[in-house]
PDB file of C-alpha atoms and ligand atoms in Angstrom:
ATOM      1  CA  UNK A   4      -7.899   2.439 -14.111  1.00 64.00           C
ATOM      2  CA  UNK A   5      -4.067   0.541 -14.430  1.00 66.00           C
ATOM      3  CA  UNK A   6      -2.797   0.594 -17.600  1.00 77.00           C
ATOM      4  CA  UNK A   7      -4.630  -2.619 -19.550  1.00 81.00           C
ATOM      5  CA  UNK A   8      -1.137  -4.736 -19.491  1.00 88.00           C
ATOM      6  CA  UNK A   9      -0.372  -4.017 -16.019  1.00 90.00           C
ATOM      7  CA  UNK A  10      -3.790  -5.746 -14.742  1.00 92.00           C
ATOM      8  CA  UNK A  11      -3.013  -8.111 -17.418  1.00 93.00           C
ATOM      9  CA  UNK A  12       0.731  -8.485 -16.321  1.00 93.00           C
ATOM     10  CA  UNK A  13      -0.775  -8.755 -12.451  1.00 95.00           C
ATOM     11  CA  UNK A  14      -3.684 -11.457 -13.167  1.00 96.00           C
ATOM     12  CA  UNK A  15      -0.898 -13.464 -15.023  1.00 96.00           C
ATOM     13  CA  UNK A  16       1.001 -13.624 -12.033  1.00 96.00           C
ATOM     14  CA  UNK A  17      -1.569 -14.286  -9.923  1.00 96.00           C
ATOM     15  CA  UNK A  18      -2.968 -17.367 -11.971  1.00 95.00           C
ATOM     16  CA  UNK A  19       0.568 -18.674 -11.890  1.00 95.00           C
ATOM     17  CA  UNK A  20       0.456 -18.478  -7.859  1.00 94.00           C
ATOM     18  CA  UNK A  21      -1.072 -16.766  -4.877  1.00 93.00           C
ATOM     19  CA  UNK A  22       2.146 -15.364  -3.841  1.00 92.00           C
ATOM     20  CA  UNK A  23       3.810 -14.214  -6.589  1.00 92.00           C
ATOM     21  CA  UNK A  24       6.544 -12.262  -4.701  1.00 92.00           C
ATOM     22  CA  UNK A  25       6.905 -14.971  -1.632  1.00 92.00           C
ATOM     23  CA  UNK A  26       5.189 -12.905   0.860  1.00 93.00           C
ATOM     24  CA  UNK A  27       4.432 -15.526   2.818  1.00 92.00           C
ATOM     25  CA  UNK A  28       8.546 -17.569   2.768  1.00 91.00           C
ATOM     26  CA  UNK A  29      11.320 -14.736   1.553  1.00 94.00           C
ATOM     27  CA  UNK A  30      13.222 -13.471   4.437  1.00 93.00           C
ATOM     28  CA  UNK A  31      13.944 -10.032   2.573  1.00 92.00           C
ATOM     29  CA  UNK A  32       9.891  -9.837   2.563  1.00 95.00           C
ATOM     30  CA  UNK A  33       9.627 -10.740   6.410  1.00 95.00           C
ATOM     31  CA  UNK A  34      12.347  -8.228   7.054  1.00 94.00           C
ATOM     32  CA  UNK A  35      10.335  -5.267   5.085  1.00 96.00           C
ATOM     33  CA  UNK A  36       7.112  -6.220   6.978  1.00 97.00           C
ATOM     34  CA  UNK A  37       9.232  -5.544  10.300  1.00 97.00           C
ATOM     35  CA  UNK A  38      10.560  -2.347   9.575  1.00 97.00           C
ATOM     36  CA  UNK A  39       7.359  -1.234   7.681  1.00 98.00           C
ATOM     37  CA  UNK A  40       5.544  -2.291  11.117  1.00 98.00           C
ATOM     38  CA  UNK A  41       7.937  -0.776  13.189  1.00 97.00           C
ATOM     39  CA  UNK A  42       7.873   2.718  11.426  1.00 96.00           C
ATOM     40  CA  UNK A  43       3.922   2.293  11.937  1.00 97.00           C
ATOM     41  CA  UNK A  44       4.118   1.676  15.559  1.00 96.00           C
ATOM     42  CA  UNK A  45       1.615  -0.151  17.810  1.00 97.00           C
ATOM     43  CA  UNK A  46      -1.521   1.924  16.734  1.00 95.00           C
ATOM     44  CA  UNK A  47      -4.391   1.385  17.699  1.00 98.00           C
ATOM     45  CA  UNK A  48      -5.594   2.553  14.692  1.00 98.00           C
ATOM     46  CA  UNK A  49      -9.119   3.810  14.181  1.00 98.00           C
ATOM     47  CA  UNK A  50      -9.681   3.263  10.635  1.00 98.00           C
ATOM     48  CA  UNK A  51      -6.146   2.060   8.614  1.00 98.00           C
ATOM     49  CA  UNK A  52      -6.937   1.195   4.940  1.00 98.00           C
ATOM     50  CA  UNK A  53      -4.104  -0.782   2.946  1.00 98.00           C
ATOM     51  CA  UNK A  54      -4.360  -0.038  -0.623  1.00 98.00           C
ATOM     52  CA  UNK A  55      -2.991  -3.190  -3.058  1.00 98.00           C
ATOM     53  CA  UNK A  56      -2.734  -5.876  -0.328  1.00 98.00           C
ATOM     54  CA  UNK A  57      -1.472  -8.569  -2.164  1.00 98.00           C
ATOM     55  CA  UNK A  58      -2.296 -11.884  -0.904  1.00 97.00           C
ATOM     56  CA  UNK A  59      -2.869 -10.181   3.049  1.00 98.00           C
ATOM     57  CA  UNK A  60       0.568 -10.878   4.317  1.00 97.00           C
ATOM     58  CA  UNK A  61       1.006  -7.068   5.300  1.00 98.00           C
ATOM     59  CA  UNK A  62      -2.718  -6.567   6.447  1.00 98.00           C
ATOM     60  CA  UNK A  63      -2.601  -9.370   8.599  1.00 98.00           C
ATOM     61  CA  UNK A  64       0.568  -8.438  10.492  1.00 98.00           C
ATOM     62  CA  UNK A  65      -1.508  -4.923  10.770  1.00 98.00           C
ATOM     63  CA  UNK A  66      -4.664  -5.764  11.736  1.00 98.00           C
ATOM     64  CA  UNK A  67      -3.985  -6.338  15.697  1.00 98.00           C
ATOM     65  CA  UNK A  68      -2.952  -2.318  15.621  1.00 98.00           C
ATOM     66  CA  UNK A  69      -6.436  -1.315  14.092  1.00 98.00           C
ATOM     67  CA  UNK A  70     -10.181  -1.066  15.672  1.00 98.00           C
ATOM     68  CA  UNK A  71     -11.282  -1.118  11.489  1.00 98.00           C
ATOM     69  CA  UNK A  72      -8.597  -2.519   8.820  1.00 98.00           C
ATOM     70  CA  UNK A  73      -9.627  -2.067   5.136  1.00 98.00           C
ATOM     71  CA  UNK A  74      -7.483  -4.069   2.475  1.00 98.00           C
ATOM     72  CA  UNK A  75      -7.983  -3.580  -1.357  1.00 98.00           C
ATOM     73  CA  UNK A  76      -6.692  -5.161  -4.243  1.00 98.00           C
ATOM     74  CA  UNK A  77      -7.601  -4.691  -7.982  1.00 97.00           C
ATOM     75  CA  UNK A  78      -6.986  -8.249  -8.528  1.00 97.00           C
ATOM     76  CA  UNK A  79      -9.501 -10.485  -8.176  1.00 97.00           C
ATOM     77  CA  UNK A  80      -7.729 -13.874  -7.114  1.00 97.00           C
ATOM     78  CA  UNK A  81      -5.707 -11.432  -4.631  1.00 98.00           C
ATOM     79  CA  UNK A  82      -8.732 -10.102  -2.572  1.00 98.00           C
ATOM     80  CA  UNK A  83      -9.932 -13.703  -2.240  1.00 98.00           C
ATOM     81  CA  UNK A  84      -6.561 -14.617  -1.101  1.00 98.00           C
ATOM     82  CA  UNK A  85      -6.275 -11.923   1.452  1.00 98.00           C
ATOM     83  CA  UNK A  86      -9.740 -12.423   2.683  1.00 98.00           C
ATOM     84  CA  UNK A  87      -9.442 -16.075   3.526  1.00 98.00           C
ATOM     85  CA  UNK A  88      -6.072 -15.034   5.610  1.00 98.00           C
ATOM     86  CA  UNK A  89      -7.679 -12.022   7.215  1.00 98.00           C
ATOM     87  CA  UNK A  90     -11.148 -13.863   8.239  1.00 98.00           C
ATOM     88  CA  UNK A  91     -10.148 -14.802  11.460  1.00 97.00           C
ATOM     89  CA  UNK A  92     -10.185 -10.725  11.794  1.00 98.00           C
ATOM     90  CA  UNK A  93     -13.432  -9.713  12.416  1.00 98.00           C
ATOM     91  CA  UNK A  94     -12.305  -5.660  12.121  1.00 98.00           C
ATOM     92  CA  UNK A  95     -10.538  -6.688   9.107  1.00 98.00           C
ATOM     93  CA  UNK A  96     -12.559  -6.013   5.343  1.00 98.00           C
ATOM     94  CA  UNK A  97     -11.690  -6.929   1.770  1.00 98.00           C
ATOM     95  CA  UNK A  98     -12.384  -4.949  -1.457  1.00 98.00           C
ATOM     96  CA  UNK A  99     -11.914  -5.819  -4.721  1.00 98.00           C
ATOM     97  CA  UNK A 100     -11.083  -2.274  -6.582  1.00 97.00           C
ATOM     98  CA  UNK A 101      -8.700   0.047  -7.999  1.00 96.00           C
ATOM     99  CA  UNK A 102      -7.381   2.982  -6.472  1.00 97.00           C
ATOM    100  CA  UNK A 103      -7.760   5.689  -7.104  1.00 97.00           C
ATOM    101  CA  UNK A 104     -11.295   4.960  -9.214  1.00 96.00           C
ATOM    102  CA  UNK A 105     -12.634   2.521  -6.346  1.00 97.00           C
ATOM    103  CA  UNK A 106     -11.705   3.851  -3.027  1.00 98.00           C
ATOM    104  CA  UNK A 107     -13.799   3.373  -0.277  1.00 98.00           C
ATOM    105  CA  UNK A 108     -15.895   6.701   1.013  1.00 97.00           C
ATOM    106  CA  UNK A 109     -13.823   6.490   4.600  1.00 98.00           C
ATOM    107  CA  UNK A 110     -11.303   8.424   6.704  1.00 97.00           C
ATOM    108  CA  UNK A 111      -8.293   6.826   7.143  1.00 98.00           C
ATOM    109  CA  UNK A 112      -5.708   7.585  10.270  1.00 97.00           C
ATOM    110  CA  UNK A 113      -3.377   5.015   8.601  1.00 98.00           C
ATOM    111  CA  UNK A 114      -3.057   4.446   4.825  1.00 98.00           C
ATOM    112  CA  UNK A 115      -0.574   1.935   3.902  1.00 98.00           C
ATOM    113  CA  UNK A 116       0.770   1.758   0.724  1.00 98.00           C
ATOM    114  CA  UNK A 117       3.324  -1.069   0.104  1.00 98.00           C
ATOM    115  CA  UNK A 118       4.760  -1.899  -3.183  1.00 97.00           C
ATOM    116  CA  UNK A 119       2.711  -0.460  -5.329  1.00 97.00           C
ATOM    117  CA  UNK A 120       2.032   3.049  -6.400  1.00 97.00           C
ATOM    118  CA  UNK A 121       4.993   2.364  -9.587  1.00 96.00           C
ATOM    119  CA  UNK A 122       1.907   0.142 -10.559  1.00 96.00           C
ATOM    120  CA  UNK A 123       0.021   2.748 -10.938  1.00 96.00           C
ATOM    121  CA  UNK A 124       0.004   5.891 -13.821  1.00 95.00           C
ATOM    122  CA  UNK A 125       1.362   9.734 -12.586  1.00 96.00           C
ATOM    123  CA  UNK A 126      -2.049  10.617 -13.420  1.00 96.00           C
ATOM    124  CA  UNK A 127      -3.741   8.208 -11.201  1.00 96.00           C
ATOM    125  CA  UNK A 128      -1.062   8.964  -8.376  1.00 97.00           C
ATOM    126  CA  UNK A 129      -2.025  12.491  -8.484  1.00 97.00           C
ATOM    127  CA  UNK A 130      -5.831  11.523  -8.377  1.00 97.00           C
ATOM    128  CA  UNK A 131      -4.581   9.418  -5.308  1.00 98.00           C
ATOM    129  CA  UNK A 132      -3.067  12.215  -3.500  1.00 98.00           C
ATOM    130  CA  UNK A 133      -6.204  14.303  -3.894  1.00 97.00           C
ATOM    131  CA  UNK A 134      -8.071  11.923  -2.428  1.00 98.00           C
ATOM    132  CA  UNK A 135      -5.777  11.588   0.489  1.00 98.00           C
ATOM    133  CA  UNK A 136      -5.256  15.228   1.350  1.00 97.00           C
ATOM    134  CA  UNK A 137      -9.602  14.993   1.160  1.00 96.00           C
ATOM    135  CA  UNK A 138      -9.738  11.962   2.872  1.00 97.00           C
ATOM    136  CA  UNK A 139      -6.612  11.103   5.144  1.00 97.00           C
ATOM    137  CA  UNK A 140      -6.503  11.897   8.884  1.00 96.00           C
ATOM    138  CA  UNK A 141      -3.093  10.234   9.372  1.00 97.00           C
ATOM    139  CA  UNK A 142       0.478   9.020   7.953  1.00 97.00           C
ATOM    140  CA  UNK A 143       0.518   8.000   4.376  1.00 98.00           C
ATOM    141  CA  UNK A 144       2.972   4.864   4.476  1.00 98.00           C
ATOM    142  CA  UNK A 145       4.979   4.486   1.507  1.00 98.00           C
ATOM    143  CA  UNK A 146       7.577   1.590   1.134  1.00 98.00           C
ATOM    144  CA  UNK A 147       9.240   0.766  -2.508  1.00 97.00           C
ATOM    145  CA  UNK A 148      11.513  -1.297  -3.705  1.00 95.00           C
ATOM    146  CA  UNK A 149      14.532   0.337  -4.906  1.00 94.00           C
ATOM    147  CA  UNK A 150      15.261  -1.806  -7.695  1.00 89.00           C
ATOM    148  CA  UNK A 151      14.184  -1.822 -11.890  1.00 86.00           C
ATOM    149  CA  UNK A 152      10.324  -2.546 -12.028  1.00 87.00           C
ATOM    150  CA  UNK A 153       8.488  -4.036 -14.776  1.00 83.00           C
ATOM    151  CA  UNK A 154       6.390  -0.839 -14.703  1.00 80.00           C
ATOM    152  CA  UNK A 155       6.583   2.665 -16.645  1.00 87.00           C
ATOM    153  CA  UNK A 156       7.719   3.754 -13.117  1.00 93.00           C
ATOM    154  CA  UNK A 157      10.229   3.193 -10.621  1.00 96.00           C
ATOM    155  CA  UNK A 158       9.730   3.130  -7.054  1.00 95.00           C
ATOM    156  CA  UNK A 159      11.624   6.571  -6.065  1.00 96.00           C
ATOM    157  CA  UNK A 160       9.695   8.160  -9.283  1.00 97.00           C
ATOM    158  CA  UNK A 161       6.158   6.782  -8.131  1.00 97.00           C
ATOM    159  CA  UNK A 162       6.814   8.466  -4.703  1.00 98.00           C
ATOM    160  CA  UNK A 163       8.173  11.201  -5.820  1.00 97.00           C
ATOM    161  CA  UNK A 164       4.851  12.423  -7.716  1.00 98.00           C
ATOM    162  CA  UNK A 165       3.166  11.327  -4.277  1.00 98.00           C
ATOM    163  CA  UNK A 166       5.228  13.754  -2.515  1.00 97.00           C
ATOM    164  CA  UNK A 167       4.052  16.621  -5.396  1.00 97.00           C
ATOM    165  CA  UNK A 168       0.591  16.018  -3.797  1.00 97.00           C
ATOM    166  CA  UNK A 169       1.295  15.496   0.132  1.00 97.00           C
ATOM    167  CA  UNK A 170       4.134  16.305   2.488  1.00 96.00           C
ATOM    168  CA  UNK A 171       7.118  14.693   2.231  1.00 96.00           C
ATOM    169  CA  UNK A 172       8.095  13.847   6.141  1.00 96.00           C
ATOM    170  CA  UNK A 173      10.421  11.057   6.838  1.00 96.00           C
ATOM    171  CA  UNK A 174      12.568   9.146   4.269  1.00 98.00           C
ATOM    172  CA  UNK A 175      14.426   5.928   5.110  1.00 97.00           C
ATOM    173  CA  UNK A 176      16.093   4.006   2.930  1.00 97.00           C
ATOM    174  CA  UNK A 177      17.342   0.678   3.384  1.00 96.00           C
ATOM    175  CA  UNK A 178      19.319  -2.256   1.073  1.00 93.00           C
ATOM    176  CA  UNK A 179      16.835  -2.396  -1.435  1.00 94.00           C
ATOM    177  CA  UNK A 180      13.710  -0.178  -0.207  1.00 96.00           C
ATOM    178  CA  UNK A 181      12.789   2.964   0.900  1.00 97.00           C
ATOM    179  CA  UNK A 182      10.601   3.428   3.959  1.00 98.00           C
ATOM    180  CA  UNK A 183       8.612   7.376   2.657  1.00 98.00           C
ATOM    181  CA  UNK A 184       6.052   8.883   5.844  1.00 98.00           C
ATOM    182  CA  UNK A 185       3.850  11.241   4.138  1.00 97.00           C
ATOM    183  CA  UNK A 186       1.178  13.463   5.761  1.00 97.00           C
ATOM    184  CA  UNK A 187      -1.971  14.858   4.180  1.00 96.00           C
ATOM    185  CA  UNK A 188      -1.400  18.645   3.773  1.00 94.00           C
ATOM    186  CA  UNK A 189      -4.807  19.770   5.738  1.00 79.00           C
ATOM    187  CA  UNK A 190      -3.647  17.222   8.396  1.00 66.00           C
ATOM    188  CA  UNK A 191      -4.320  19.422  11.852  1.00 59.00           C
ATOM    189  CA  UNK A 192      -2.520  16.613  13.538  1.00 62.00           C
ATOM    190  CA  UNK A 193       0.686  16.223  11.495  1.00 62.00           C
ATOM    191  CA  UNK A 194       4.166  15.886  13.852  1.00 60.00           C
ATOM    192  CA  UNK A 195       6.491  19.399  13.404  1.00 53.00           C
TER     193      UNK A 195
HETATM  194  C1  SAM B   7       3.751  -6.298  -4.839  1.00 69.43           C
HETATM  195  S1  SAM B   7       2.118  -6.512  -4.239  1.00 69.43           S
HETATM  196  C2  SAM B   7       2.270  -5.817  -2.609  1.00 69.43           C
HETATM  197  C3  SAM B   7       1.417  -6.519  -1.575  1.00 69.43           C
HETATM  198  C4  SAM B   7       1.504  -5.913  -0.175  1.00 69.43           C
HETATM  199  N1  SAM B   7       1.097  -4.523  -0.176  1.00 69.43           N
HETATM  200  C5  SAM B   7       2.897  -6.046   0.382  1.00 69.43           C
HETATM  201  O1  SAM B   7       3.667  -5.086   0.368  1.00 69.43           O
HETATM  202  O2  SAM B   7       3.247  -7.141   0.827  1.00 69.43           O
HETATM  203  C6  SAM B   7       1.248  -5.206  -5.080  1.00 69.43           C
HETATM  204  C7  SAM B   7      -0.255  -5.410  -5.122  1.00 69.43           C
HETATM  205  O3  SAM B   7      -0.879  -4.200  -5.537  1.00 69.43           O
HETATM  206  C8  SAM B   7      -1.991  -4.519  -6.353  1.00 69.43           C
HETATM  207  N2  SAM B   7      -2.309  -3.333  -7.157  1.00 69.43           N
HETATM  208  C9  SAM B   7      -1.606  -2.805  -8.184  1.00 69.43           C
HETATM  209  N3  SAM B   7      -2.206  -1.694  -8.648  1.00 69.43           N
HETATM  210  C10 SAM B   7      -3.318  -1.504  -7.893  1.00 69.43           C
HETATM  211  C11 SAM B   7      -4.352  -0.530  -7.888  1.00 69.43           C
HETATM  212  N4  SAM B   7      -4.364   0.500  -8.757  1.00 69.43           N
HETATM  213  N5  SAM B   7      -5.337  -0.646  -6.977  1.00 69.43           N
HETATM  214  C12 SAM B   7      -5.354  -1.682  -6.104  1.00 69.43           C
HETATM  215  N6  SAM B   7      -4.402  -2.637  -6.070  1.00 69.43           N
HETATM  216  C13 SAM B   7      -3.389  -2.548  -6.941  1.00 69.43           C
HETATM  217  C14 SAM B   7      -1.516  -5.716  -7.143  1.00 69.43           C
HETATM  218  O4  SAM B   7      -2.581  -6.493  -7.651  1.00 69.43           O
HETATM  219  C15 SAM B   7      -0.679  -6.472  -6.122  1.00 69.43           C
HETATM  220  O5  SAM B   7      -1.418  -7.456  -5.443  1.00 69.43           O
END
């Protein structure tokens, strides 16, 4: 489970707006989402699972690369609002959990994790690597801002302890993010 005053920190923001970090209008947001997408590629997908979704704006850009798209969000105003923009996907489904305590029991080719492992504790990130090198069939994609958080963590630091857990393959950085591929170490289909 988050630390108590980062779910209270996020369900602040989130009863203040549905799109706290203007997903849906920044350009800097529109231009992540295109080189997050484009580091993806076209898929398809069998089974991608986004972990802290937001609002949807990611998973819905994703969900035309994936047969089964699984978005989860430990806040509850921010499932609902990636639901309603994802129902017009029928492959698409929304859970209202915390990784690592609530992830689903599935086996992801694709696992997507966009702004926010510095939300979560080292402890919980390691938990969340286990589960990945048990669970993942696929690239782990990692992309943090490269700025100051609010959080305990930072978003090289957050990664970082990822990369303690799974293979570190690809780094790209760009002005004001990093782009991190990561593969599950039992992965027999990893790239060389
Ligand atoms: C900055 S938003 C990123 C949204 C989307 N991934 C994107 O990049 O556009 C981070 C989201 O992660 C969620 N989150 C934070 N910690 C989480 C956790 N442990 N489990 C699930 N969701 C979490 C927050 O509620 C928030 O909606």
């Amino acid at each position: 489970m988050p630390h108590r005053d980062t779910l209270a920190h996020l369900s602040r923001l989130y009863a203040a707006s549905e799109d706290p970090w203007n997903h849906r209008s920044s350009p800097y947001e529109a231009a992540k989402f295109r080189e997050t997408l484009s580091a993806i590629g076209p898929g398809p997908f069998r089974e991608a699972l986004e972990i802290g979704c937001g609002n949807g704006e990611l998973a819905r850009r994703l969900a035309p690369r994936c047969r089964r798209l699984t978005a989860m969000d430990c806040i509850p105003a921010a499932a609902a609002a990636a639901r309603r923009i994802l129902a017009g996907f029928s492959q698409a489904t929304v859970l209202q959990g915390c990784a690592p305590d609530d992830l689903p029991d599935i086996r992801p080719d694709l696992v997507l994790l966009s702004e926010v492992l510095y939300f979560l504790t080292p402890l919980e990130i390691s938990t969340l690597g286990g589960w990945l090198n048990r669970n993942a069939a696929g690239p782990v994609v990692a992309v943090n801002w490269t700025g100051p958080t609010d959080e305990r963590l930072n978003g090289a630091e957050a990664v970082g302890l990822l990369g303690q857990t799974l293979i570190m393959a690809q780094t790209r950085h760009f002005p004001r993010f990093r782009l991190d591929v990561l593969w599950p170490v039992q992965s027999s289909i990893r790239p060389r």
